[in-house]
């Protein structure tokens, strides 16, 4: 399946097609499991935030190693802030980009203490004021640490949205805005989980399984490139 970098997007899915799309996903993809605890199973919002920062452009197993090493050194914003940036960088080395991430973690703790009295805020806008926390991390923290339903857009969700016509966006943040507007309320709590699983098992990055895809009758890329 060719990508669509140089061609204009076909029309977005209609509300009726979106309903159908989510209905099919709800019947074919696993949703959030009872056991899901969020990024690396962190037990509180502070640690969820730091685990999210560590996960950027890192494989799961490397993020897990870095997360474990970091929380061996300190587990609260104040104790974390007492560490040198270099000390943090050494601990989180397995996850890559460790110098940048170590600086962000240090700044994150400073801003969290100065502006929020050390308590992780429960709004997306406020979360995004914290160094190292972008839209995706903010949505993950809202969903997993605070139980607020959102649809975090990672690389899998972004790809599925842009291929199907569910929510076209040049950036993940734009796609996230559209997705939030277009997803019916009944689907919001599980949409993130369905879309990720769908992207990992059917709408694969390099070789999407279009002929056996349950939504190929709706997908705009499939209609445009295969059906003509
Ligand atoms: S038909 Fe299915 S697998 Fe193929 S691009 Fe569309 S959504 Fe992805």
Coordinates of C-alpha atoms and ligand atoms in Angstrom, one line a residue:
X1 CA 0.0 0.0 0.0
X2 CA 1.6 3.3 -1.1
X3 CA 1.5 6.2 1.3
X4 CA -0.2 9.4 0.6
X5 CA 2.5 11.9 1.2
X6 CA 2.2 13.7 -2.2
X7 CA -1.4 13.2 -3.0
X8 CA -4.3 15.2 -1.5
X9 CA -6.4 13.4 1.1
X10 CA -9.6 11.8 0.0
X11 CA -12.7 12.8 1.9
X12 CA -12.8 12.2 5.6
X13 CA -15.2 9.4 6.8
X14 CA -18.7 10.5 7.3
X15 CA -20.4 10.3 10.8
X16 CA -22.2 7.2 9.7
X17 CA -18.9 5.6 8.5
X18 CA -17.3 6.5 11.7
X19 CA -20.0 4.8 13.7
X20 CA -19.6 1.7 11.5
X21 CA -15.8 1.9 11.9
X22 CA -15.9 1.9 15.7
X23 CA -18.6 -0.7 15.8
X24 CA -16.4 -3.1 13.8
X25 CA -13.4 -2.3 15.9
X26 CA -15.4 -2.9 19.1
X27 CA -16.3 -6.4 17.8
X28 CA -12.8 -7.3 16.5
X29 CA -10.2 -5.6 18.7
X30 CA -9.5 -6.1 22.4
X31 CA -10.2 -3.0 24.5
X32 CA -8.5 -1.9 27.7
X33 CA -7.8 -4.9 29.9
X34 CA -8.7 -4.8 33.6
X35 CA -5.0 -5.3 34.3
X36 CA -3.8 -2.3 32.3
X37 CA -2.0 0.0 34.6
X38 CA -0.5 2.5 32.1
X39 CA 3.1 3.3 31.3
X40 CA 5.2 0.6 32.9
X41 CA 2.6 0.1 35.6
X42 CA 3.5 3.2 37.5
X43 CA 1.5 3.6 40.7
X44 CA 1.0 7.4 40.7
X45 CA 0.6 10.4 38.4
X46 CA 4.2 11.7 39.0
X47 CA 5.8 8.4 38.1
X48 CA 3.4 8.0 35.1
X49 CA 4.6 11.4 33.8
X50 CA 8.3 10.5 34.1
X51 CA 7.7 7.1 32.5
X52 CA 6.0 8.9 29.6
X53 CA 9.0 11.2 29.2
X54 CA 11.3 8.3 29.1
X55 CA 9.3 6.4 26.5
X56 CA 9.7 8.9 23.7
X57 CA 11.4 7.2 20.8
X58 CA 12.4 4.2 23.0
X59 CA 11.6 0.6 22.8
X60 CA 9.3 -0.7 25.6
X61 CA 12.0 -2.9 27.1
X62 CA 14.5 -0.1 27.2
X63 CA 12.0 2.3 28.7
X64 CA 11.3 -0.3 31.4
X65 CA 15.0 -0.6 32.2
X66 CA 15.4 3.2 32.4
X67 CA 12.3 3.6 34.5
X68 CA 13.4 1.1 37.0
X69 CA 16.8 2.6 37.3
X70 CA 15.4 6.1 37.7
X71 CA 13.0 5.3 40.5
X72 CA 15.8 3.4 42.4
X73 CA 17.4 6.8 42.7
X74 CA 14.4 8.9 43.7
X75 CA 10.6 8.6 43.8
X76 CA 9.3 12.1 44.5
X77 CA 9.7 15.4 42.8
X78 CA 11.7 16.9 45.6
X79 CA 14.1 14.0 46.0
X80 CA 14.4 13.8 42.2
X81 CA 15.3 17.5 42.0
X82 CA 18.2 16.9 44.5
X83 CA 19.9 14.7 41.9
X84 CA 22.4 16.1 39.3
X85 CA 21.2 16.0 35.7
X86 CA 24.3 13.9 34.9
X87 CA 23.2 11.4 37.6
X88 CA 19.7 11.1 36.1
X89 CA 21.2 10.8 32.6
X90 CA 23.4 7.9 33.6
X91 CA 20.5 6.0 35.1
X92 CA 18.2 6.4 32.1
X93 CA 20.8 5.7 29.5
X94 CA 19.1 2.6 28.2
X95 CA 16.2 4.6 26.8
X96 CA 18.2 6.9 24.4
X97 CA 18.1 10.7 24.1
X98 CA 19.1 10.5 27.8
X99 CA 20.8 13.9 28.1
X100 CA 17.7 15.7 26.8
X101 CA 15.3 13.5 28.8
X102 CA 17.4 14.0 32.0
X103 CA 17.3 17.8 31.6
X104 CA 13.5 17.6 31.0
X105 CA 13.0 15.5 34.1
X106 CA 15.0 17.9 36.2
X107 CA 13.0 20.9 34.8
X108 CA 9.8 19.0 35.1
X109 CA 10.3 18.5 38.8
X110 CA 11.3 22.1 39.3
X111 CA 8.2 23.4 37.5
X112 CA 5.9 20.9 39.2
X113 CA 7.1 22.1 42.6
X114 CA 7.1 25.8 41.8
X115 CA 3.8 26.0 39.9
X116 CA 1.8 23.1 41.2
X117 CA 3.2 22.6 44.7
X118 CA 4.5 19.2 43.7
X119 CA 1.1 17.8 42.7
X120 CA 0.5 16.7 39.1
X121 CA -2.4 18.7 37.6
X122 CA -5.5 17.0 36.2
X123 CA -6.0 19.2 33.1
X124 CA -4.4 18.7 29.7
X125 CA -3.5 22.4 29.4
X126 CA -1.8 22.4 32.8
X127 CA 0.0 19.1 32.1
X128 CA 1.4 20.5 28.9
X129 CA 3.0 23.4 30.8
X130 CA 5.3 20.8 32.4
X131 CA 8.7 20.4 30.6
X132 CA 8.8 17.1 28.6
X133 CA 5.0 16.6 28.5
X134 CA 3.4 16.9 25.1
X135 CA -0.1 16.2 24.0
X136 CA 0.3 12.4 23.9
X137 CA 1.9 12.2 27.3
X138 CA -0.8 14.5 28.8
X139 CA -3.6 12.3 27.4
X140 CA -1.9 9.1 28.7
X141 CA -1.5 10.6 32.1
X142 CA -5.2 11.8 32.1
X143 CA -6.4 8.3 31.1
X144 CA -4.2 6.1 33.2
X145 CA -3.4 8.2 36.2
X146 CA -6.7 10.1 36.6
X147 CA -9.2 7.8 34.8
X148 CA -10.3 10.6 32.5
X149 CA -11.3 9.2 29.1
X150 CA -9.2 10.6 26.2
X151 CA -7.7 9.2 23.0
X152 CA -3.9 9.5 23.1
X153 CA -2.5 9.5 19.6
X154 CA 0.7 7.5 19.2
X155 CA 2.4 6.4 16.0
X156 CA -0.2 3.5 15.5
X157 CA -3.2 5.6 16.1
X158 CA -1.9 8.4 13.9
X159 CA -1.3 6.0 11.0
X160 CA -4.7 4.4 11.2
X161 CA -6.5 7.8 11.4
X162 CA -4.7 9.1 8.3
X163 CA -5.1 6.0 6.2
X164 CA -8.7 5.4 6.9
X165 CA -9.9 9.0 6.8
X166 CA -11.0 8.9 10.4
X167 CA -9.0 12.0 11.2
X168 CA -6.5 13.5 8.8
X169 CA -3.7 15.5 10.4
X170 CA -0.1 16.5 9.5
X171 CA 0.8 16.3 13.1
X172 CA -0.3 13.9 15.9
X173 CA -1.7 16.9 17.9
X174 CA -4.0 17.9 15.0
X175 CA -5.1 14.3 14.5
X176 CA -5.8 14.1 18.3
X177 CA -8.0 17.2 18.1
X178 CA -10.0 15.9 15.2
X179 CA -10.3 12.4 16.7
X180 CA -11.7 13.8 19.9
X181 CA -14.3 15.8 17.9
X182 CA -15.3 12.9 15.7
X183 CA -15.3 9.9 18.0
X184 CA -18.8 9.1 19.3
X185 CA -19.0 9.3 23.0
X186 CA -19.8 5.6 23.5
X187 CA -16.4 4.8 21.8
X188 CA -14.2 7.3 23.6
X189 CA -13.3 5.1 26.6
X190 CA -11.9 2.3 24.5
X191 CA -11.0 4.0 21.2
X192 CA -7.3 4.4 22.1
X193 CA -6.9 0.7 22.9
X194 CA -8.9 -0.5 19.8
X195 CA -6.9 1.8 17.5
X196 CA -3.5 0.8 18.8
X197 CA -4.4 -2.9 18.6
X198 CA -5.7 -2.4 15.1
X199 CA -2.5 -0.6 14.0
X200 CA -0.3 -3.3 15.5
X201 CA -2.2 -6.3 14.1
X202 CA -4.0 -5.3 10.9
X203 CA -3.1 -1.8 9.6
X204 CA 0.6 -2.5 10.0
X205 CA 3.1 0.3 9.1
X206 CA 5.0 -1.5 6.3
X207 CA 2.5 -4.1 5.1
X208 CA -1.1 -3.4 6.0
X209 CA -3.3 -6.5 5.7
X210 CA -5.9 -4.8 3.5
X211 CA -7.4 -7.8 1.8
X212 CA -8.5 -9.3 5.2
X213 CA -9.1 -6.0 6.9
X214 CA -12.6 -5.8 8.4
X215 CA -12.9 -2.1 7.6
X216 CA -11.6 -2.1 4.1
X217 CA -15.1 -1.2 2.8
X218 CA -14.8 2.1 4.7
X219 CA -11.1 2.9 4.5
X220 CA -10.5 5.8 2.2
X221 CA -6.9 4.7 1.3
X222 CA -8.2 1.3 0.3
X223 CA -11.0 2.7 -1.7
X224 CA -8.8 5.2 -3.5
X225 CA -5.8 3.0 -4.2
X226 CA -7.3 -0.5 -4.6
X227 CA -10.8 0.0 -5.8
X228 CA -10.0 3.0 -7.9
Ligands
LIG1 S1 -7.9 -1.4 4.4 FE1 -7.5 -1.7 6.6 S2 -5.3 -2.4 6.7 FE2 -5.6 -1.4 4.7 S3 -5.0 0.7 4.9 FE3 -7.2 0.6 5.2 S4 -7.5 0.4 7.5 FE4 -5.3 -0.1 7.0

